[in-house]
Short mmCIF file of C-alpha atoms in Angstrom, two decimals:
data_model
loop_
_atom_site.label_atom_id
_atom_site.label_comp_id
_atom_site.label_asym_id
_atom_site.label_seq_id
_atom_site.Cartn_x
_atom_site.Cartn_y
_atom_site.Cartn_z
CA MET A 1256 -125.02 93.28 8.86
CA ALA A 1257 -123.00 90.65 10.72
CA ALA A 1258 -121.47 91.49 14.07
CA THR A 1259 -117.70 91.55 14.15
CA ALA A 1260 -115.34 91.42 17.07
CA THR A 1261 -112.37 93.68 17.36
CA PRO A 1262 -109.26 91.68 18.24
CA MET A 1263 -107.88 92.66 21.59
CA SER A 1264 -104.19 93.03 22.33
CA PRO A 1265 -102.99 91.17 25.41
CA THR A 1266 -101.82 93.28 28.33
CA GLU A 1267 -98.20 93.06 29.47
CA GLU A 1268 -99.28 90.79 32.34
CA GLN A 1269 -101.20 88.52 29.96
CA GLN A 1270 -98.23 88.41 27.57
CA ALA A 1271 -95.91 87.36 30.41
CA ILE A 1272 -98.29 84.64 31.57
CA LEU A 1273 -98.82 83.37 28.04
CA GLU A 1274 -95.08 83.27 27.40
CA MET A 1275 -94.61 81.20 30.58
CA VAL A 1276 -97.38 78.80 29.55
CA ARG A 1277 -96.11 78.64 25.95
CA GLU A 1278 -92.63 77.64 27.15
CA PHE A 1279 -94.14 75.01 29.44
CA VAL A 1280 -96.30 73.62 26.63
CA ASP A 1281 -93.36 73.46 24.21
CA ALA A 1282 -90.96 71.91 26.72
CA GLN A 1283 -93.20 69.57 28.73
CA ILE A 1284 -96.56 68.93 27.11
CA ILE A 1285 -95.90 68.56 23.38
CA PRO A 1286 -92.95 66.15 23.81
CA ASN A 1287 -94.93 63.94 26.25
CA ALA A 1288 -98.58 64.04 25.15
CA GLU A 1289 -98.32 61.14 22.70
CA HIS A 1290 -96.72 58.95 25.37
CA TYR A 1291 -99.57 59.54 27.84
CA ASP A 1292 -102.22 59.09 25.16
CA SER A 1293 -100.75 55.86 23.80
CA LYS A 1294 -100.21 54.36 27.27
CA ASP A 1295 -103.59 55.66 28.53
CA GLU A 1296 -101.66 56.97 31.51
CA TYR A 1297 -102.59 59.91 33.73
CA PRO A 1298 -99.99 62.68 33.22
CA GLU A 1299 -99.21 63.21 36.90
CA PRO A 1300 -95.78 64.84 36.29
CA ILE A 1301 -97.40 67.40 33.98
CA VAL A 1302 -100.22 68.01 36.46
CA GLU A 1303 -97.65 68.56 39.21
CA GLN A 1304 -96.02 71.22 37.06
CA LEU A 1305 -99.43 72.85 36.46
CA LYS A 1306 -99.70 73.10 40.24
CA GLU A 1307 -96.25 74.72 40.49
CA LEU A 1308 -97.24 77.27 37.84
CA GLY A 1309 -100.36 78.17 39.84
CA LEU A 1310 -102.71 77.27 36.99
CA PHE A 1311 -105.22 75.43 39.19
CA GLY A 1312 -105.87 78.75 40.92
CA ILE A 1313 -105.86 80.94 37.85
CA THR A 1314 -109.34 82.43 38.45
CA ILE A 1315 -109.55 81.80 42.20
CA PRO A 1316 -109.32 85.16 44.02
CA GLU A 1317 -106.05 86.10 45.67
CA GLU A 1318 -107.74 86.13 49.10
CA TYR A 1319 -107.99 82.33 48.76
CA GLY A 1320 -104.44 81.93 47.46
CA GLY A 1321 -105.25 81.95 43.75
CA LEU A 1322 -103.93 84.18 41.00
CA GLY A 1323 -107.24 86.06 40.75
CA LEU A 1324 -106.98 86.50 37.00
CA ASP A 1325 -109.88 87.43 34.73
CA LEU A 1326 -111.72 85.07 32.40
CA THR A 1327 -110.06 86.52 29.31
CA THR A 1328 -106.63 85.56 30.64
CA TYR A 1329 -107.99 82.16 31.63
CA VAL A 1330 -109.26 81.57 28.08
CA MET A 1331 -105.89 82.57 26.65
CA VAL A 1332 -104.11 80.10 28.95
CA VAL A 1333 -106.54 77.29 28.11
CA GLU A 1334 -106.08 77.99 24.40
CA GLU A 1335 -102.31 77.72 24.82
CA LEU A 1336 -102.58 74.48 26.84
CA SER A 1337 -104.94 73.08 24.20
CA ARG A 1338 -102.39 73.85 21.51
CA GLY A 1339 -100.12 71.39 23.27
CA TRP A 1340 -102.65 68.73 24.25
CA ILE A 1341 -106.41 69.10 24.58
CA SER A 1342 -106.55 66.54 27.41
CA ILE A 1343 -104.42 68.67 29.74
CA SER A 1344 -106.64 71.68 29.17
CA GLY A 1345 -109.56 69.44 30.21
CA VAL A 1346 -107.94 68.88 33.60
CA ILE A 1347 -107.77 72.65 34.16
CA ASN A 1348 -111.23 73.31 32.65
CA THR A 1349 -112.97 70.77 34.86
CA HIS A 1350 -111.24 72.18 37.90
CA PHE A 1351 -112.29 75.68 36.83
CA ILE A 1352 -115.96 74.59 36.64
CA GLY A 1353 -115.76 73.35 40.22
CA SER A 1354 -114.02 76.42 41.59
CA TYR A 1355 -116.42 78.71 39.73
CA LEU A 1356 -119.46 76.88 41.13
CA LEU A 1357 -118.01 77.00 44.62
CA LEU A 1358 -117.29 80.73 44.33
CA LYS A 1359 -120.75 81.45 42.99
CA TYR A 1360 -122.92 79.12 45.08
CA GLY A 1361 -120.81 77.89 48.01
CA THR A 1362 -121.18 79.05 51.57
CA GLN A 1363 -118.43 81.19 53.06
CA GLU A 1364 -117.41 78.22 55.20
CA GLN A 1365 -117.06 76.02 52.08
CA LYS A 1366 -115.07 78.70 50.27
CA ASP A 1367 -112.72 79.15 53.23
CA LYS A 1368 -112.25 75.40 53.59
CA TYR A 1369 -111.78 74.35 49.96
CA LEU A 1370 -110.69 77.24 47.75
CA PRO A 1371 -107.18 77.69 49.21
CA ARG A 1372 -106.48 73.99 48.61
CA MET A 1373 -108.10 74.15 45.17
CA ALA A 1374 -105.93 77.17 44.27
CA THR A 1375 -102.78 75.09 44.82
CA GLY A 1376 -104.17 72.01 43.10
CA GLU A 1377 -103.95 70.04 46.35
CA ILE A 1378 -107.68 69.41 45.89
CA ARG A 1379 -108.78 68.93 42.31
CA ALA A 1380 -112.35 69.12 41.06
CA ALA A 1381 -114.33 66.75 38.87
CA PHE A 1382 -117.66 67.35 37.16
CA SER A 1383 -120.56 65.01 36.45
CA LEU A 1384 -123.31 66.19 34.11
CA SER A 1385 -124.34 63.59 31.51
CA GLU A 1386 -127.18 61.19 32.27
CA PRO A 1387 -128.32 57.98 30.56
CA GLU A 1388 -130.87 58.64 27.82
CA LEU A 1389 -130.37 62.42 28.15
CA GLY A 1390 -126.70 62.95 27.44
CA SER A 1391 -125.57 66.44 28.39
CA ASP A 1392 -128.89 68.22 27.79
CA VAL A 1393 -128.87 70.50 30.82
CA GLN A 1394 -132.58 71.32 30.54
CA ALA A 1395 -133.57 67.64 30.59
CA ILE A 1396 -131.49 66.58 33.60
CA LYS A 1397 -133.46 64.47 36.06
CA THR A 1398 -130.97 64.29 38.93
CA ASN A 1399 -131.99 66.41 41.87
CA ALA A 1400 -131.07 67.06 45.47
CA VAL A 1401 -133.55 66.85 48.31
CA LYS A 1402 -132.89 68.30 51.74
CA GLY A 1403 -133.76 65.85 54.50
CA ALA A 1404 -135.35 66.62 57.85
CA ASP A 1405 -131.91 66.39 59.48
CA GLY A 1406 -130.54 69.10 57.17
CA THR A 1407 -128.42 66.78 55.02
CA TRP A 1408 -128.83 66.59 51.27
CA GLU A 1409 -129.54 63.47 49.25
CA ILE A 1410 -128.77 63.38 45.54
CA ASN A 1411 -131.21 61.30 43.51
CA GLY A 1412 -130.36 60.35 39.97
CA GLN A 1413 -127.85 58.64 37.77
CA LYS A 1414 -124.80 60.02 35.99
CA MET A 1415 -122.82 58.44 33.17
CA TRP A 1416 -119.34 59.94 33.59
CA VAL A 1417 -117.27 61.90 36.04
CA THR A 1418 -115.01 64.15 33.99
CA ASN A 1419 -111.58 64.32 35.64
CA GLY A 1420 -112.85 61.90 38.28
CA LEU A 1421 -109.82 59.62 38.33
CA MET A 1422 -107.60 61.99 40.29
CA SER A 1423 -110.14 64.35 41.85
CA ASP A 1424 -110.98 65.02 45.45
CA MET A 1425 -114.44 66.53 44.98
CA VAL A 1426 -117.15 66.07 42.39
CA PHE A 1427 -119.58 68.77 41.32
CA VAL A 1428 -122.92 67.31 40.20
#
């Protein structure tokens, strides 16, 4: 017997957030996506509006200035952004990866320093995973970090791309 999922109804808060994002997508993203794609131009005005809507901090806890929303709400927002233009959802997704990694593995000092500025979109995250000859096979990655005698870390390896790197302020490797 195949497993089936029961569709979940959005909460009132989720419905309000989705309506806000839907209006933004319809008014700002859909009418402009083709322009940015055809000109190969970074959509800075759209990204600025994402900042104003608080979407860079969607899953960052409120104590760091984020919205502190759950992953289900995040997925709903990303789905709505993707409806308008998949590239803009990539900007938010890449940033989410960075903020998630920082929340999970960062020191308290790093969280205090970076997360409030990530929540506003002042600092935006990039992500670098793929390697030559290995692609994005996480289990085959050769890049590593070695802690030196002076306590600093040295990253050894080679990456092929930095997703969202053009306009980012920090790169997660």
